[in-house]
């Protein structure tokens, strides 16, 4: 290599106006600097091959992008580069040439004159702008300090770099170039140093990058120091622990870990767990002996053993014998009415008693509207037979692991809800109330929890129930499972098949009044801090609250309304008011506001095209009005009211049946051809479906086309075929109770449902009249009145609607589906 020229000679070197252009991707040389570069790009190799003479001067620029991407040479026009002299060339394997470049000065690329086989550009020498002396001194000092800090923190920066920089402080431009060369900047930052002709800006940019590197180096150093401290601490703990074990061995003392393992083995023998579970526990204990207490695996095994040892493998409740008289008294003491449910519960327990508490048999499932006492029935059973009671709410559960548990390979794994409940009750034969089982989600990405419940609720399978966390069988056959549901049709059929369904339809107004006197008022008076001397009710007032404010199957709204009255009395008493309140209807309206439900008798006048039907919902039965309107048109049939496909088919079948009976009803063919019909089901925000409104729909269409009014003092339900047969429907008890609560005392039912009257409470059955029909001809004869004299031949518009009984209960957030007649209740 020739002797390096002096600085002045280098700076005074003449730069030709046209230079070959060499694009570098990974490095750059600054003026007065020297580097060795390996060239492999085709254009650079072509340049070197054509210019073989010594003293070749080239223009260096920085190219961005990957090495394989082609370089657009026109992007360098207007940018600053470095003129450099090629000093030495060495051919390397693989068509690579290593050259030594010496930077001369900064240049500006003015124009590209050639791009192939290698680029040539017109250049001019760039003129640098000197910085202010007072600013330069401060910037140079800060750069030197940053360089010294980096040299101490970063191993790849040589220690002599700060000294080299201090030797060149007299030339700020050269100082910045030297710093950028030795600080291992990214190529983009190095190129930015080349582009800055203003020396002050160059120094400020350099200082910004150095301070960022200093901050990053401090963070790396802190992390490294903390890691070393932790490693040293662990080594120290290990050394001290080994010394402690040696000292304890000399003194004849037991190692704490060994002592814990011995105690665990002793507990395993005392727990009397199954042989397979004991074998697994002993195996895990031996693994525990081999691990350090500081190990994460140690804590996982320790937690697993705690779960195994805390389960009630053999412990049972105190009472083994079931006293049926005690059960009957307990149910009567806590629940009024519900005679059918009570009888079925006692029969179920009688079978278990005779079979010596044999768990084989169906699982009880209480199905009915909210607030009817399903959960409290389970509590009463547990209390009566002397068992521990625990309620497991599975509403909204959508992960199979919630039932079967998580496998121990997962962080934070836990057993399922059943094993957790057994650990809490500490007996192996409790009463588990599986609440809201119809609202358990199924078939998601996390598995199907309803399928997992099949094993849990099957007495022939649950004696070897394996929780994923425990991974050993646990006997659930001694657990008495009781389920609750609002809508049994939301329960999958295989799961429903394992259950004995006990329906709880709801309470009549009289039953609610009696429940208020027996159970509700004494408890609410105590909760509100007042006595029966402060407020007094009558049967009429309680009935008024039930029928006008809480017309529901359950008791929750009824209890809430009574509590509102008691809160008002408690407030007045706290303010000093003395004496007793005699609650009457006016006081109820003043406290609770206007009645939510209208008087029952208001909509019992006959009307054309308006029928009172009955529907089943998950919250009890309800009235369902059906309206029909006739207008001039072309025979078009319109149906509205958010109906399901089954109910729409019922409308079509009803229309066809009425057309087939047109002569009997006195309807001419012109009425069908020249009239449009609109069938509407009010409460349009509520989804409706099912076939049991067929009779009511047929009656409404027949009424509006024949211009004959319909009796409104009776409600009707039943499915209708094209031949006019009235078929059996479901939910009779709920529908009859809904009519009873609304003040209707006559109900028309299919003949096949006469057997269902035994499910209706005696007081309701005795105060209502039931008519059973087999064909629609009977229905038309019973319900259609004679045509009024004032009805015109060309007008069949129904009179303006009158205020009448409430047709809809308060909307809730529940959505239910039923196979025969369903209303899905949703928020509007």
Short mmCIF file of C-alpha atoms in Angstrom, two decimals, residues 273-274 276-277 307-308 310-315 418-419 422-423 427-430 432 455 461-467 470-479:
data_model
loop_
_atom_site.label_atom_id
_atom_site.label_comp_id
_atom_site.label_asym_id
_atom_site.label_seq_id
_atom_site.Cartn_x
_atom_site.Cartn_y
_atom_site.Cartn_z
CA UNK A 273 -58.25 -42.17 49.60
CA UNK A 274 -58.69 -44.72 46.82
CA UNK A 276 -55.16 -45.37 42.66
CA UNK A 277 -55.26 -41.87 44.15
CA UNK A 307 -56.03 -30.76 46.60
CA UNK A 308 -55.78 -34.53 46.88
CA UNK A 310 -58.25 -31.90 51.19
CA UNK A 311 -60.98 -33.88 49.39
CA UNK A 312 -63.55 -35.89 51.40
CA UNK A 313 -62.66 -39.37 50.19
CA UNK A 314 -64.53 -41.17 52.99
CA UNK A 315 -66.23 -38.56 55.18
CA UNK A 418 -67.63 -30.12 41.23
CA UNK A 419 -64.29 -30.93 42.88
CA UNK A 422 -66.64 -31.06 47.36
CA UNK A 423 -63.59 -29.46 48.94
CA UNK A 427 -68.41 -34.51 52.76
CA UNK A 428 -68.77 -36.99 49.90
CA UNK A 429 -72.60 -37.13 49.98
CA UNK A 430 -73.84 -33.52 49.84
CA UNK A 432 -75.58 -30.24 44.85
CA UNK A 455 -71.07 -38.20 32.91
CA UNK A 461 -70.82 -43.39 35.21
CA UNK A 462 -70.09 -40.79 37.88
CA UNK A 463 -68.73 -43.31 40.39
CA UNK A 464 -65.44 -43.06 38.46
CA UNK A 465 -65.52 -39.37 37.55
CA UNK A 466 -62.04 -38.20 36.48
CA UNK A 467 -61.24 -34.52 36.85
CA UNK A 470 -56.63 -34.61 39.66
CA UNK A 471 -56.29 -37.23 36.91
CA UNK A 472 -57.57 -39.90 39.33
CA UNK A 473 -61.16 -41.22 39.72
CA UNK A 474 -63.43 -39.69 42.36
CA UNK A 475 -66.76 -41.27 43.35
CA UNK A 476 -69.67 -38.85 42.79
CA UNK A 477 -72.37 -41.50 43.08
CA UNK A 478 -73.19 -40.53 46.69
CA UNK A 479 -73.91 -36.91 45.72
#
